[in-house]
Amino acid sequence: MEEDFNSTIDPACLQEPPLATEVIKQLDMFGVCIYSMLTFMSSLSLLLYLEECVYVYRKLPHPKKKTIIWINGAAPVIATMSCFGMWIPRAVMFTDMTSNCYFAVVVYKVLVLMIEEQGGSNAFLQRYSGETFKISTGPCCCCCLCLPRVPLTRRMMFLLKLGSLQYAILKTALSVLSIILWTNGYFDLSDLEITGTAIWINPFIGVLTITSLWPVAIVFMNTRESLRSVKMIPKYAMYQLVLVLSQLQTSIINILALDGTIACAPPFSSQARGSMLSQQLMIMEMFLITLVTRFLYRRTYDPLPSAAYEADNDQNTKMCLQAAEVEHDV
């Protein structure tokens, strides 16, 4: 049955992705314009990022500047890798894994940035000592409203950091393992059999992703009001947008390509054409995100007041209100 099905498919739809020279040869005038524009976008994203790195390195204090440089690099790195994947279709697996490994580190760095914006680990613990954190947040437990609030301790902060850091470490290790298996013919994204390695590795990476996003969401949901002055809400929104576009959008396009919904167009097979469309969309989207993040990060913000200062300020405010009430009663 499988042989009869394969015999009815155009052989061009079953071939490997084309070489870079084959891609160049099949481009018409419209294709040359599209490829040139997308290459310019990815190059400009990288140049803007490098210029921003110089600004951040000169203007911001250590260690916050290293964290911001990592986070700002998410969109330009993905755009650059997508550009390589667009021109060299057979390298898509390497470019995608490079982008995903970089973003895995960015997930951890977003958590670190929210802590460093409040003075570091010790200042963060002092600011929220005696308070409890709501942990019924997405993507793991947004529906578990019965979960109790948890007091912030040094042990809890260590677990939050570990929950995000594990994704950066294990994602990189599993990506290297996937490449090793792929070079020996044991890793194929189109192989959905129970004996295939992709059907085991990819769901496990999905679980690691969800587990790493949960600690970041916990810290953000409980500290967003105090971080409003440093524009953490739009920064977090940009991070979430990169996550959705680089992970969910790419997965949907790949599924449609495997299902045959995206038709093949020689020399591109269905899977190669779906990958090409994903790379082109990613370049345009990451270019726009680079411009927005540049506006958010290429500026200096006043440091947040210390916890002791905020406590004294709240006490003074209460005393003024009490004095006003007494005067009004008199």
Coordinates of C-alpha atoms in Angstrom, one line a residue:
M1 CA 0.0 0.0 0.0
E2 CA 2.8 2.4 0.9
E3 CA 4.6 1.7 -2.3
D4 CA 1.5 2.4 -4.4
F5 CA 1.0 5.7 -2.5
N6 CA 4.6 6.8 -3.1
S7 CA 4.4 5.8 -6.8
T8 CA 1.5 8.3 -7.3
I9 CA 3.6 11.2 -5.9
D10 CA 5.8 13.4 -8.1
P11 CA 9.4 12.2 -7.5
A12 CA 10.4 15.9 -7.0
C13 CA 8.2 16.0 -3.9
L14 CA 10.2 13.3 -2.3
Q15 CA 13.7 14.6 -3.0
E16 CA 16.0 16.3 -0.5
P17 CA 16.0 20.1 -0.2
P18 CA 17.8 21.8 -3.1
L19 CA 21.4 23.1 -3.0
A20 CA 22.1 26.8 -2.7
T21 CA 23.1 26.9 -6.4
E22 CA 19.8 25.3 -7.4
V23 CA 17.9 27.9 -5.4
I24 CA 19.7 30.7 -7.2
K25 CA 19.1 29.2 -10.6
Q26 CA 15.4 28.9 -10.2
L27 CA 14.9 32.5 -9.0
D28 CA 13.0 34.8 -11.4
M29 CA 13.0 38.6 -11.1
F30 CA 10.3 38.6 -8.4
G31 CA 12.2 36.0 -6.5
V32 CA 15.5 37.9 -6.7
C33 CA 13.7 41.0 -5.3
I34 CA 12.2 39.0 -2.4
Y35 CA 15.4 37.3 -1.5
S36 CA 17.4 40.6 -1.7
M37 CA 14.9 42.4 0.4
L38 CA 14.8 39.7 3.1
T39 CA 18.6 39.5 3.1
F40 CA 18.8 43.2 3.6
M41 CA 16.3 43.0 6.5
S42 CA 18.3 40.3 8.3
S43 CA 21.6 42.2 7.7
L44 CA 20.1 45.5 9.0
S45 CA 18.8 43.7 12.0
L46 CA 22.2 42.4 12.8
L47 CA 23.9 45.8 12.3
L48 CA 21.3 47.5 14.5
Y49 CA 21.9 44.9 17.2
L50 CA 25.7 45.3 17.1
E51 CA 25.3 49.1 17.4
E52 CA 23.0 48.6 20.3
C53 CA 25.5 46.3 22.0
V54 CA 28.1 49.1 21.9
Y55 CA 25.6 51.5 23.4
V56 CA 24.5 49.1 26.2
Y57 CA 28.1 48.1 27.0
R58 CA 29.1 51.8 27.5
K59 CA 26.0 53.1 29.2
L60 CA 24.7 50.3 31.5
P61 CA 26.3 48.8 34.6
H62 CA 27.6 45.3 35.0
P63 CA 26.0 42.6 35.1
K64 CA 22.8 44.0 33.7
K65 CA 24.4 45.0 30.4
K66 CA 25.4 41.4 29.6
T67 CA 21.9 40.2 30.3
I68 CA 20.3 42.9 28.1
I69 CA 22.8 42.1 25.3
W70 CA 21.7 38.4 25.4
I71 CA 18.0 39.3 25.4
N72 CA 18.3 41.8 22.6
G73 CA 20.1 39.3 20.4
A74 CA 17.1 36.9 20.1
A75 CA 15.4 38.6 17.1
P76 CA 18.6 39.4 15.2
V77 CA 20.1 35.9 15.7
I78 CA 16.9 34.2 14.6
A79 CA 16.6 36.6 11.6
T80 CA 20.2 35.8 10.6
M81 CA 19.9 32.1 11.0
S82 CA 16.6 32.2 9.0
C83 CA 18.4 34.1 6.2
F84 CA 21.1 31.3 6.0
G85 CA 18.3 28.7 6.0
M86 CA 16.5 30.5 3.2
W87 CA 19.6 30.6 1.0
I88 CA 20.9 27.1 2.0
P89 CA 17.8 24.9 2.5
R90 CA 19.9 21.8 3.4
A91 CA 21.2 23.7 6.4
V92 CA 17.8 24.4 7.9
M93 CA 18.2 21.8 10.7
F94 CA 21.4 23.4 11.9
T95 CA 20.1 27.0 11.6
D96 CA 16.8 26.2 13.4
M97 CA 18.6 24.4 16.2
T98 CA 21.1 27.3 16.6
S99 CA 18.2 29.7 16.9
N100 CA 16.3 27.5 19.4
C101 CA 19.4 27.0 21.5
Y102 CA 20.0 30.7 21.7
F103 CA 16.5 31.4 22.6
A104 CA 16.6 28.8 25.3
V105 CA 19.3 30.9 27.0
V106 CA 17.2 34.0 26.5
V107 CA 14.3 32.5 28.5
Y108 CA 16.7 32.2 31.5
K109 CA 18.1 35.7 30.9
V110 CA 14.6 37.3 31.0
L111 CA 14.2 35.9 34.5
V112 CA 17.6 37.1 35.5
L113 CA 16.8 40.6 34.1
M114 CA 13.7 41.0 36.3
I115 CA 15.8 40.1 39.3
E116 CA 18.7 42.4 38.3
E117 CA 16.4 45.3 37.7
Q118 CA 15.5 45.2 41.4
G119 CA 19.1 45.2 42.5
G120 CA 20.2 41.6 42.3
S121 CA 19.3 38.5 44.2
N122 CA 19.9 39.8 47.7
A123 CA 17.9 43.0 47.1
F124 CA 15.2 41.0 45.4
L125 CA 14.8 38.8 48.5
Q126 CA 14.9 41.8 50.8
R127 CA 12.2 43.6 48.8
Y128 CA 9.8 40.6 48.8
S129 CA 10.7 39.1 52.1
G130 CA 7.5 38.2 54.0
E131 CA 5.4 38.3 50.8
T132 CA 3.9 35.3 49.0
F133 CA 4.0 34.6 45.3
K134 CA 1.1 33.4 43.3
I135 CA 2.2 30.3 41.3
S136 CA -1.1 29.6 39.5
T137 CA 0.1 31.2 36.3
G138 CA 0.6 29.9 32.7
P139 CA 1.7 27.9 30.9
C140 CA 1.5 25.1 33.5
C141 CA -0.9 26.0 36.2
C142 CA -3.1 28.9 35.0
C143 CA -6.2 26.8 35.6
C144 CA -5.1 25.6 39.1
L145 CA -6.5 28.5 41.1
C146 CA -6.5 26.3 44.2
L147 CA -2.7 26.3 44.5
P148 CA -1.6 28.1 47.6
R149 CA 0.6 31.2 47.5
V150 CA 4.3 30.4 48.2
P151 CA 6.6 32.6 50.3
L152 CA 9.6 33.9 48.5
T153 CA 12.8 32.3 50.1
R154 CA 16.3 31.8 48.8
R155 CA 15.4 28.2 48.1
M156 CA 12.4 29.1 46.1
M157 CA 14.4 31.7 44.1
F158 CA 17.0 28.9 43.4
L159 CA 14.3 26.6 42.1
L160 CA 12.9 29.4 39.9
K161 CA 16.3 29.9 38.3
L162 CA 16.9 26.2 38.0
G163 CA 13.6 25.7 36.3
S164 CA 14.6 28.1 33.5
L165 CA 18.2 27.2 33.3
Q166 CA 17.5 23.5 32.8
Y167 CA 16.0 24.3 29.4
A168 CA 19.1 26.1 28.2
I169 CA 21.3 23.2 29.1
L170 CA 19.1 20.3 28.1
K171 CA 17.9 21.9 24.9
T172 CA 21.5 22.4 23.7
A173 CA 22.4 18.8 24.7
L174 CA 19.4 17.3 22.9
S175 CA 20.1 19.5 19.8
V176 CA 23.7 18.1 19.6
L177 CA 22.3 14.6 20.0
S178 CA 19.7 15.2 17.3
I179 CA 22.4 16.4 14.9
I180 CA 24.6 13.3 15.7
L181 CA 21.6 11.0 15.0
W182 CA 20.7 12.9 11.9
T183 CA 24.1 12.5 10.4
N184 CA 23.7 8.7 10.8
G185 CA 20.2 8.7 9.4
Y186 CA 18.4 8.1 12.7
F187 CA 16.7 11.4 13.1
D188 CA 14.0 12.4 10.7
L189 CA 11.2 14.9 11.5
S190 CA 8.9 13.3 9.0
D191 CA 9.3 9.9 10.7
L192 CA 6.3 9.7 13.0
E193 CA 6.7 6.0 13.8
I194 CA 6.9 4.9 17.4
T195 CA 10.4 3.6 16.7
G196 CA 11.6 6.9 15.4
T197 CA 13.8 9.1 17.6
A198 CA 12.1 12.4 16.6
I199 CA 8.8 11.3 18.1
W200 CA 10.5 10.9 21.4
I201 CA 12.9 13.8 21.5
N202 CA 10.6 16.6 20.3
P203 CA 7.8 16.0 22.8
F204 CA 10.4 15.9 25.6
I205 CA 11.8 19.2 24.4
G206 CA 8.2 20.6 24.5
V207 CA 7.8 19.5 28.1
L208 CA 11.2 21.2 29.0
T209 CA 10.0 24.4 27.2
I210 CA 6.8 24.6 29.2
T211 CA 8.6 23.9 32.5
S212 CA 11.1 26.7 31.8
L213 CA 8.5 29.3 30.9
W214 CA 6.6 28.7 34.2
P215 CA 9.2 30.3 36.5
V216 CA 9.6 33.3 34.3
A217 CA 5.8 33.8 34.3
I218 CA 5.7 33.5 38.1
V219 CA 8.3 36.2 38.6
F220 CA 6.7 38.5 36.1
M221 CA 3.2 38.2 37.3
N222 CA 4.2 39.0 40.9
T223 CA 6.7 41.8 40.1
R224 CA 5.3 43.6 37.1
E225 CA 3.8 46.5 39.0
S226 CA 7.1 47.3 40.7
L227 CA 8.9 47.0 37.3
R228 CA 6.5 49.2 35.4
S229 CA 8.8 52.2 35.4
V230 CA 11.5 50.2 33.5
K231 CA 9.0 49.2 30.8
M232 CA 9.2 45.5 31.8
I233 CA 5.6 44.8 30.5
P234 CA 6.3 45.7 26.8
K235 CA 9.7 44.0 27.1
Y236 CA 8.1 40.8 28.4
A237 CA 5.5 41.1 25.6
M238 CA 8.3 41.2 23.0
Y239 CA 9.9 38.2 24.5
Q240 CA 6.6 36.3 24.4
L241 CA 6.0 37.3 20.8
V242 CA 9.4 35.9 19.8
L243 CA 8.5 32.7 21.6
V244 CA 5.2 32.3 19.8
L245 CA 6.6 33.1 16.3
S246 CA 9.8 31.1 16.6
Q247 CA 8.2 28.0 18.2
L248 CA 4.5 27.8 17.6
Q249 CA 4.4 29.4 14.1
T250 CA 7.2 27.2 12.9
S251 CA 5.7 24.1 14.3
I252 CA 2.3 24.8 12.6
I253 CA 4.0 25.3 9.2
N254 CA 6.1 22.2 9.6
I255 CA 2.9 20.1 10.5
L256 CA 1.1 21.5 7.4
A257 CA 4.1 20.6 5.3
L258 CA 4.3 17.1 6.6
D259 CA 0.6 16.7 6.0
G260 CA 0.9 17.8 2.4
T261 CA -1.2 20.9 2.9
I262 CA 1.7 23.0 1.6
A263 CA 2.1 21.7 -2.0
C264 CA 5.6 20.9 -3.3
A265 CA 7.0 23.2 -6.0
P266 CA 10.1 21.7 -7.6
P267 CA 13.0 21.9 -6.8
F268 CA 11.3 22.3 -3.3
S269 CA 9.6 19.3 -1.8
S270 CA 6.5 20.0 0.5
Q271 CA 8.7 20.0 3.6
A272 CA 11.4 22.1 2.1
R273 CA 8.9 24.6 0.8
G274 CA 7.2 24.9 4.2
S275 CA 10.6 25.4 5.7
M276 CA 11.4 28.2 3.2
L277 CA 8.1 29.9 3.9
S278 CA 8.8 29.7 7.6
Q279 CA 12.2 31.3 7.2
Q280 CA 10.9 34.1 5.1
L281 CA 8.2 35.0 7.5
M282 CA 10.6 34.8 10.4
I283 CA 13.0 37.3 8.8
M284 CA 10.2 39.9 8.3
E285 CA 8.8 39.4 11.8
M286 CA 12.1 39.4 13.6
F287 CA 13.1 42.6 11.7
L288 CA 10.1 44.4 13.1
I289 CA 10.7 43.0 16.6
T290 CA 14.3 44.2 16.4
L291 CA 13.1 47.8 15.8
V292 CA 10.7 47.6 18.7
T293 CA 13.2 46.1 21.2
R294 CA 15.7 48.7 20.1
F295 CA 13.3 51.5 21.2
L296 CA 12.7 49.7 24.5
Y297 CA 16.3 48.8 25.4
R298 CA 18.4 51.5 23.8
R299 CA 17.8 54.0 26.6
T300 CA 18.7 54.3 30.3
Y301 CA 16.1 54.0 33.1
D302 CA 16.4 55.3 36.6
P303 CA 17.2 52.5 39.0
L304 CA 14.3 51.3 41.2
P305 CA 14.3 52.6 44.7
S306 CA 15.5 50.2 47.4
A307 CA 13.1 48.3 49.6
A308 CA 14.0 50.4 52.7
Y309 CA 13.3 53.6 50.7
E310 CA 9.9 52.3 49.6
A311 CA 9.0 51.3 53.1
D312 CA 9.9 54.8 54.5
N313 CA 8.0 56.4 51.7
D314 CA 4.9 54.3 52.4
Q315 CA 5.2 55.1 56.1
N316 CA 5.5 58.9 55.4
T317 CA 2.5 58.7 53.1
K318 CA 0.4 56.9 55.8
M319 CA 1.4 59.6 58.3
C320 CA 0.4 62.4 56.0
L321 CA -2.9 60.8 55.3
Q322 CA -3.6 60.3 59.0
A323 CA -2.6 63.9 59.7
A324 CA -5.0 65.1 56.9
E325 CA -7.8 63.0 58.4
V326 CA -7.3 64.5 61.9
E327 CA -7.2 68.0 60.5
H328 CA -10.4 67.4 58.5
D329 CA -12.2 66.0 61.7
V330 CA -11.1 69.1 63.6

